[in-house]
């Protein structure tokens, strides 16, 4: 990995902390844009009360410097990131009732088995999706790097429970991103959005939770990122792992991968054509989701993620009180009802991080200035970039 990050912090502790290592020097970060992404992550229908308490704002205390007339830029050093938890003020001096009955679906039981916790809150606090706030900061920094190379990322919700948005294939991706941002379900189709809202409302009234599917799209990625030569260099697999690492994500597919299983190969694989210029190879379809052999094709990268219903359910669930050894019902603590609209922003962040890493691996370079000419000289899917030997050939091993 050329780019790495670590996060630390508990949901109700004083701060979230992260370090991003490997960013090249010379990138002028837009802090206001980072805070706008943090606000996006906080807004989405189906949230619990916590989002009314937090007003996430980033503090960057290393790796990004400059004063006076010079624009502040990344130094190439590790970037230190902090977001305060405003809710901490309420928890700081409170005596907190023990949690001894694990919630099905949360990390309460598995965390206690693994770490030997005598208090289940220790698992809950770190497993919480509160941590995704710092991931959004990291992802936005990565997006700002990718923007320098005209690579952009957006996302939207495609289903909530059984309500699905059947997006017209001719609706452009920028139009989908813009339409999704016009509502707090983050769904590009008005009709589906209203049905999704009604469904989430009904789920909340029934004291339950609901999951869904969202799609993250990266536009402008050059062909040739990732590699077929080794399992851990396949960029599609790296994207599945990074998006799959988001709390409550239980499935990730590249393009319509599961739907493709129901169609013959002749209907799935994106045929190759010559564009009008007689030079550029192009496709009229993108069933591959932007990847062949773990390498980008140059088509839009499509990552789809399945989010399970939130595990903290207002209706008590059957469990066992580990303190008494008796069957018991779970005790509810404030939570979200549907986090799918907000998870889109986190999905974008993880895709941005993974693509930025891949671009840095491809281009090398310690500064933005070094990367730019290397990017401009990348081989593209043009005949002139792909000269063939076109002669008889032998393996010729020793
Ligand atoms: C979460 C539970 C809720 C969510 C939280 C994730 O927090 P609380 O227990 O304080 O109500 O709001 O998400 C965030 C705080 C956030 O910033 O996204 C959980 O248990 O995972």
Coordinates of C-alpha atoms and ligand atoms in Angstrom, one line a residue:
X1 CA 0.0 0.0 0.0
X2 CA 1.3 3.4 -0.9
X3 CA -1.4 5.2 1.1
X4 CA -2.4 4.1 4.6
X5 CA -4.6 5.3 7.4
X6 CA -5.3 4.5 11.0
X7 CA -8.3 5.6 13.0
X8 CA -8.8 5.7 16.8
X9 CA -11.6 6.8 19.0
X10 CA -14.8 5.7 20.7
X11 CA -18.4 6.7 19.8
X12 CA -18.9 8.6 23.1
X13 CA -15.2 9.4 23.9
X14 CA -13.7 12.9 23.6
X15 CA -12.5 12.8 20.0
X16 CA -12.1 10.7 16.9
X17 CA -8.5 10.6 15.6
X18 CA -6.9 9.5 12.3
X19 CA -3.6 9.6 10.6
X20 CA -3.3 9.5 6.8
X21 CA 0.2 8.5 5.6
X22 CA 1.5 8.6 2.1
X23 CA -0.2 11.7 0.6
X24 CA 2.1 13.5 -1.8
X25 CA 3.3 17.0 -1.1
X26 CA 1.8 20.1 -2.7
X27 CA -1.9 19.5 -2.5
X28 CA -3.8 22.6 -1.4
X29 CA -6.6 21.1 0.8
X30 CA -10.0 22.7 0.8
X31 CA -11.0 22.4 4.5
X32 CA -14.4 24.0 3.9
X33 CA -15.1 21.2 1.4
X34 CA -14.1 18.6 3.9
X35 CA -16.6 20.1 6.4
X36 CA -19.3 20.1 3.7
X37 CA -18.7 16.3 3.2
X38 CA -18.9 15.8 7.0
X39 CA -22.3 17.7 7.0
X40 CA -23.5 15.4 4.1
X41 CA -22.6 12.4 6.1
X42 CA -24.7 13.7 9.0
X43 CA -27.8 14.3 6.9
X44 CA -30.1 11.5 6.0
X45 CA -33.6 10.5 6.7
X46 CA -33.9 7.7 9.3
X47 CA -31.2 9.0 11.7
X48 CA -31.6 8.9 15.5
X49 CA -31.1 11.8 17.9
X50 CA -27.3 11.8 17.9
X51 CA -27.0 13.8 14.7
X52 CA -28.9 16.7 16.3
X53 CA -26.1 16.8 18.9
X54 CA -23.0 16.5 16.7
X55 CA -21.8 19.2 14.3
X56 CA -18.8 17.6 12.9
X57 CA -15.8 19.8 12.0
X58 CA -12.3 18.7 11.2
X59 CA -9.1 19.8 12.8
X60 CA -5.9 19.1 10.9
X61 CA -2.8 19.4 13.1
X62 CA 0.0 17.9 11.0
X63 CA 1.1 17.4 7.4
X64 CA -0.6 20.5 6.1
X65 CA 1.2 23.8 6.6
X66 CA 1.9 27.2 5.2
X67 CA 1.2 30.8 6.2
X68 CA 1.1 34.3 4.8
X69 CA 0.7 34.6 1.1
X70 CA 1.7 31.0 0.5
X71 CA -1.2 28.6 0.0
X72 CA -1.3 25.9 2.7
X73 CA -0.3 22.6 1.1
X74 CA 0.3 19.0 2.2
X75 CA 3.9 18.5 3.1
X76 CA 4.2 14.8 2.2
X77 CA 4.2 14.0 6.0
X78 CA 1.5 12.1 7.8
X79 CA -1.7 14.1 8.0
X80 CA -3.2 14.2 11.6
X81 CA -7.0 14.5 11.8
X82 CA -9.3 15.1 14.8
X83 CA -13.0 15.5 15.1
X84 CA -14.4 16.2 18.6
X85 CA -17.4 14.3 19.8
X86 CA -19.7 17.0 21.2
X87 CA -21.8 14.3 22.9
X88 CA -18.8 13.4 25.2
X89 CA -19.7 16.4 27.5
X90 CA -22.9 14.5 28.5
X91 CA -21.1 11.2 29.2
X92 CA -17.9 12.5 30.9
X93 CA -19.0 12.5 34.5
X94 CA -22.0 10.2 34.3
X95 CA -22.4 6.9 36.1
X96 CA -23.3 4.5 33.3
X97 CA -25.6 1.5 33.8
X98 CA -23.8 -1.7 32.8
X99 CA -24.7 -3.4 29.6
X100 CA -24.7 -7.2 30.1
X101 CA -27.3 -8.4 27.5
X102 CA -25.7 -8.5 24.0
X103 CA -27.7 -7.2 21.1
X104 CA -28.0 -9.7 18.2
X105 CA -26.2 -8.4 15.2
X106 CA -23.9 -5.9 17.0
X107 CA -20.3 -6.6 18.1
X108 CA -21.4 -6.9 21.8
X109 CA -21.1 -10.7 22.1
X110 CA -18.3 -11.3 19.6
X111 CA -16.3 -8.4 21.0
X112 CA -16.6 -9.8 24.6
X113 CA -15.7 -13.3 23.4
X114 CA -12.6 -12.0 21.6
X115 CA -11.3 -9.5 24.2
X116 CA -12.7 -10.8 27.4
X117 CA -14.7 -7.6 28.2
X118 CA -16.6 -7.5 31.5
X119 CA -18.6 -4.6 30.2
X120 CA -20.2 -4.8 26.7
X121 CA -20.0 -1.1 26.2
X122 CA -16.3 -1.5 25.4
X123 CA -17.3 -3.4 22.2
X124 CA -20.1 -1.1 21.3
X125 CA -18.1 2.1 21.6
X126 CA -15.4 1.1 19.1
X127 CA -17.6 -1.0 16.7
X128 CA -19.9 2.1 16.3
X129 CA -20.2 3.7 12.9
X130 CA -19.4 7.0 14.6
X131 CA -15.8 6.2 13.4
X132 CA -16.9 6.8 9.8
X133 CA -16.7 10.6 10.4
X134 CA -12.9 10.5 10.2
X135 CA -13.1 8.1 7.2
X136 CA -15.0 10.8 5.4
X137 CA -12.2 13.3 6.1
X138 CA -9.7 10.9 4.7
X139 CA -11.8 10.1 1.7
X140 CA -12.4 13.8 1.0
X141 CA -8.6 14.5 1.1
X142 CA -8.2 11.6 -1.4
X143 CA -11.0 13.0 -3.6
X144 CA -9.2 16.3 -3.6
X145 CA -6.1 14.5 -4.9
X146 CA -8.2 12.6 -7.5
X147 CA -9.8 15.8 -8.7
X148 CA -6.4 17.0 -9.8
X149 CA -6.6 14.2 -12.4
X150 CA -10.3 14.8 -13.2
X151 CA -11.4 11.7 -11.4
X152 CA -14.7 12.3 -9.6
X153 CA -16.8 10.1 -7.3
X154 CA -20.5 10.2 -6.4
X155 CA -23.1 7.9 -5.0
X156 CA -26.8 7.3 -4.4
X157 CA -29.3 4.9 -2.8
X158 CA -30.9 2.3 -5.1
X159 CA -33.0 0.4 -2.6
X160 CA -34.4 0.6 0.9
X161 CA -35.9 -2.6 2.1
X162 CA -37.9 -3.9 -0.9
X163 CA -38.4 -0.5 -2.5
X164 CA -36.1 -0.2 -5.5
X165 CA -35.3 2.7 -7.7
X166 CA -35.2 1.5 -11.3
X167 CA -32.9 4.1 -12.7
X168 CA -33.2 4.7 -16.4
X169 CA -30.0 3.5 -18.1
X170 CA -29.8 6.8 -20.0
X171 CA -29.8 8.9 -16.9
X172 CA -26.2 10.2 -16.7
X173 CA -24.1 9.6 -13.6
X174 CA -23.7 13.4 -12.8
X175 CA -27.5 13.7 -13.2
X176 CA -27.9 10.8 -10.7
X177 CA -25.5 12.4 -8.2
X178 CA -27.2 15.8 -8.4
X179 CA -30.8 14.3 -8.1
X180 CA -29.7 12.2 -5.1
X181 CA -28.4 15.3 -3.3
X182 CA -31.7 17.1 -3.7
X183 CA -33.3 14.8 -1.0
X184 CA -32.4 13.3 2.3
X185 CA -32.9 9.7 1.1
X186 CA -30.1 10.3 -1.4
X187 CA -32.2 8.5 -4.1
X188 CA -32.1 10.0 -7.6
X189 CA -35.7 9.1 -8.5
X190 CA -38.4 11.3 -6.9
X191 CA -41.1 8.5 -7.0
X192 CA -38.9 5.9 -5.4
X193 CA -37.6 8.4 -2.9
X194 CA -41.1 9.1 -1.6
X195 CA -41.9 5.4 -1.3
X196 CA -38.6 4.9 0.5
X197 CA -39.3 7.7 2.9
X198 CA -42.8 6.3 3.6
X199 CA -41.2 2.9 4.2
X200 CA -38.5 4.2 6.6
X201 CA -41.3 6.2 8.5
X202 CA -43.3 3.0 8.8
X203 CA -40.3 1.1 10.0
X204 CA -39.6 3.7 12.7
X205 CA -43.2 3.6 13.8
X206 CA -42.9 -0.1 14.1
X207 CA -39.8 0.4 16.3
X208 CA -37.7 -1.5 13.8
X209 CA -34.8 -0.9 11.4
X210 CA -34.2 -1.4 7.7
X211 CA -31.2 -1.7 5.3
X212 CA -30.7 -1.2 1.6
X213 CA -28.4 -0.9 -1.3
X214 CA -26.3 2.0 -2.5
X215 CA -24.1 2.5 -5.6
X216 CA -20.8 4.4 -5.7
X217 CA -19.5 5.5 -9.1
X218 CA -16.1 6.8 -10.0
X219 CA -15.8 8.7 -13.3
X220 CA -12.7 9.5 -15.2
X221 CA -10.4 6.8 -13.8
X222 CA -7.8 6.0 -16.5
X223 CA -7.5 2.5 -17.8
X224 CA -4.7 0.4 -16.4
X225 CA -5.2 0.9 -12.6
X226 CA -4.9 -2.3 -10.5
X227 CA -3.4 -5.6 -11.9
X228 CA -4.3 -9.1 -13.0
X229 CA -0.8 -10.4 -12.0
X230 CA -1.4 -11.0 -8.3
X231 CA -4.5 -11.5 -6.0
X232 CA -3.8 -8.6 -3.7
X233 CA -3.2 -6.2 -6.6
X234 CA -6.7 -6.7 -8.2
X235 CA -8.2 -3.2 -7.7
X236 CA -11.8 -4.5 -7.9
X237 CA -11.0 -6.9 -5.0
X238 CA -9.4 -4.0 -3.1
X239 CA -12.6 -1.9 -3.6
X240 CA -14.8 -4.8 -2.4
X241 CA -12.7 -5.1 0.8
X242 CA -12.6 -1.4 1.5
X243 CA -16.3 -0.8 1.0
X244 CA -17.0 -4.0 2.8
X245 CA -15.1 -2.7 5.8
X246 CA -17.8 -0.1 6.5
X247 CA -19.9 -0.9 9.5
X248 CA -23.0 -2.9 8.6
X249 CA -22.0 -3.5 5.0
X250 CA -22.4 -7.3 4.4
X251 CA -22.1 -7.5 0.6
X252 CA -20.3 -5.7 -2.2
X253 CA -20.5 -6.2 -6.0
X254 CA -18.7 -4.7 -8.9
X255 CA -21.3 -3.5 -11.5
X256 CA -24.4 -5.7 -11.7
X257 CA -22.4 -8.8 -10.7
X258 CA -25.2 -10.8 -9.2
X259 CA -27.6 -9.9 -12.0
X260 CA -24.9 -10.9 -14.5
X261 CA -25.1 -14.5 -13.2
X262 CA -28.6 -14.8 -14.6
X263 CA -27.6 -13.8 -18.2
X264 CA -25.4 -15.7 -20.8
X265 CA -21.9 -14.5 -21.4
X266 CA -22.8 -13.2 -24.8
X267 CA -25.2 -10.8 -23.1
X268 CA -22.8 -9.8 -20.3
X269 CA -19.4 -9.0 -21.7
X270 CA -18.9 -5.5 -23.1
X271 CA -18.1 -5.8 -26.7
X272 CA -15.2 -3.7 -28.0
X273 CA -15.6 -1.2 -30.8
X274 CA -13.6 1.5 -32.6
X275 CA -14.8 5.0 -32.1
X276 CA -15.4 7.4 -35.0
X277 CA -11.8 8.6 -34.8
X278 CA -10.7 5.2 -36.0
X279 CA -8.2 5.1 -33.1
X280 CA -10.0 4.9 -29.8
X281 CA -11.3 1.5 -28.5
X282 CA -14.7 1.9 -26.8
X283 CA -17.6 0.1 -25.3
X284 CA -21.3 0.7 -25.6
X285 CA -22.1 -1.2 -22.3
X286 CA -20.5 -1.4 -18.9
X287 CA -21.7 -4.7 -17.4
X288 CA -18.1 -5.3 -16.0
X289 CA -18.5 -2.3 -13.6
X290 CA -15.3 -0.8 -15.0
X291 CA -13.0 -3.8 -14.5
X292 CA -11.5 -6.6 -16.6
X293 CA -8.8 -8.8 -14.9
X294 CA -8.8 -6.6 -11.8
X295 CA -7.7 -3.6 -14.0
X296 CA -9.7 -0.5 -14.8
X297 CA -11.1 -0.5 -18.3
X298 CA -11.6 3.3 -18.4
X299 CA -15.4 3.0 -18.1
X300 CA -17.1 4.2 -15.0
X301 CA -16.3 2.2 -11.9
X302 CA -19.4 0.9 -10.2
X303 CA -19.4 -0.5 -6.7
X304 CA -22.7 -1.6 -5.1
X305 CA -23.0 -2.3 -1.4
X306 CA -25.6 -4.1 0.7
X307 CA -26.2 -2.6 4.1
X308 CA -27.9 -4.7 6.7
X309 CA -30.6 -3.3 9.0
X310 CA -29.1 -1.5 12.0
X311 CA -28.6 -3.9 14.8
X312 CA -29.9 -1.7 17.6
X313 CA -33.7 -2.4 17.4
X314 CA -36.2 -0.5 19.6
X315 CA -38.3 -3.6 19.8
X316 CA -36.6 -5.8 22.4
X317 CA -34.8 -8.8 20.9
X318 CA -34.3 -12.1 22.7
X319 CA -30.8 -12.6 24.1
X320 CA -29.1 -13.8 27.3
X321 CA -28.1 -11.6 30.3
X322 CA -24.5 -12.6 30.8
X323 CA -24.5 -11.3 34.4
X324 CA -27.4 -13.4 35.5
X325 CA -27.1 -16.3 33.0
X326 CA -30.8 -16.0 32.4
X327 CA -32.7 -15.4 29.1
X328 CA -33.3 -11.7 28.8
X329 CA -34.5 -9.0 26.3
X330 CA -32.2 -6.4 24.9
X331 CA -32.2 -2.9 26.4
X332 CA -32.5 -0.1 23.9
X333 CA -30.1 2.7 23.7
X334 CA -30.7 5.6 21.2
X335 CA -29.7 4.7 17.7
X336 CA -30.4 5.2 14.0
X337 CA -33.4 3.5 12.2
X338 CA -31.9 3.5 8.7
X339 CA -28.4 4.7 7.9
X340 CA -28.3 3.8 4.2
X341 CA -28.6 7.4 2.9
X342 CA -25.7 8.5 5.1
X343 CA -23.6 5.4 4.3
X344 CA -23.4 6.6 0.6
X345 CA -21.0 9.3 1.8
X346 CA -18.8 6.8 3.6
X347 CA -18.9 4.5 0.6
X348 CA -17.6 7.4 -1.6
X349 CA -14.8 8.0 0.9
X350 CA -13.6 4.4 0.9
X351 CA -13.7 4.3 -2.9
X352 CA -11.7 7.6 -3.0
X353 CA -9.1 6.2 -0.6
X354 CA -8.7 3.0 -2.6
X355 CA -8.5 4.7 -6.0
X356 CA -6.1 7.3 -4.7
X357 CA -3.8 4.5 -3.4
X358 CA -4.0 2.8 -6.7
X359 CA -3.2 6.0 -8.7
X360 CA -0.2 6.7 -6.4
X361 CA 1.0 3.1 -6.9
X362 CA 0.7 3.5 -10.7
X363 CA 2.3 7.0 -10.9
X364 CA 4.8 7.0 -8.1
X365 CA 6.1 10.4 -7.1
X366 CA 6.4 12.3 -3.9
X367 CA 4.7 15.5 -5.0
X368 CA 1.7 16.5 -7.1
X369 CA 4.2 18.1 -9.5
X370 CA 5.9 14.8 -10.1
X371 CA 2.6 13.0 -10.6
X372 CA 1.1 15.2 -13.3
X373 CA 3.5 14.5 -16.2
X374 CA 3.4 10.8 -15.4
X375 CA -0.4 10.8 -15.5
X376 CA -0.4 12.7 -18.8
X377 CA 1.9 10.0 -20.4
X378 CA -0.2 7.0 -19.3
X379 CA -1.1 4.5 -22.0
X380 CA -4.7 4.7 -23.1
X381 CA -7.0 2.4 -25.0
X382 CA -5.9 3.8 -28.4
X383 CA -4.5 1.7 -31.2
X384 CA -1.4 3.9 -31.3
X385 CA -0.7 3.0 -27.6
X386 CA -1.1 -0.8 -28.3
X387 CA 1.4 -1.8 -31.0
X388 CA 1.2 -5.6 -31.6
X389 CA 4.2 -7.8 -32.6
X390 CA 1.8 -10.0 -34.7
X391 CA 4.2 -12.8 -35.4
X392 CA 4.5 -16.5 -34.4
X393 CA 5.5 -16.9 -30.8
X394 CA 7.0 -19.5 -28.4
X395 CA 7.0 -19.8 -24.7
X396 CA 10.8 -20.2 -24.7
X397 CA 11.1 -21.1 -21.0
X398 CA 14.8 -22.1 -20.3
Ligands
LIG1 C1 -24.2 4.0 16.4 C2 -25.2 4.5 17.2 C3 -25.7 5.9 17.2 C4 -25.4 6.5 15.9 C5 -23.9 6.3 15.6 C6 -23.6 4.9 15.4 O1 -25.0 6.7 18.1 P1 -25.6 7.0 19.6 O2 -25.5 5.6 20.3 O3 -24.7 8.0 20.2 O4 -27.0 7.4 19.4 O5 -25.8 7.8 15.8 O6 -23.4 7.1 14.6 C7 -22.8 8.3 14.8 C8 -22.7 8.8 16.0 C9 -22.4 9.0 13.6 O7 -21.7 10.0 13.8 O8 -22.6 8.4 12.5 C10 -23.8 2.7 16.5 O9 -24.0 2.0 17.5 O10 -23.1 2.2 15.5

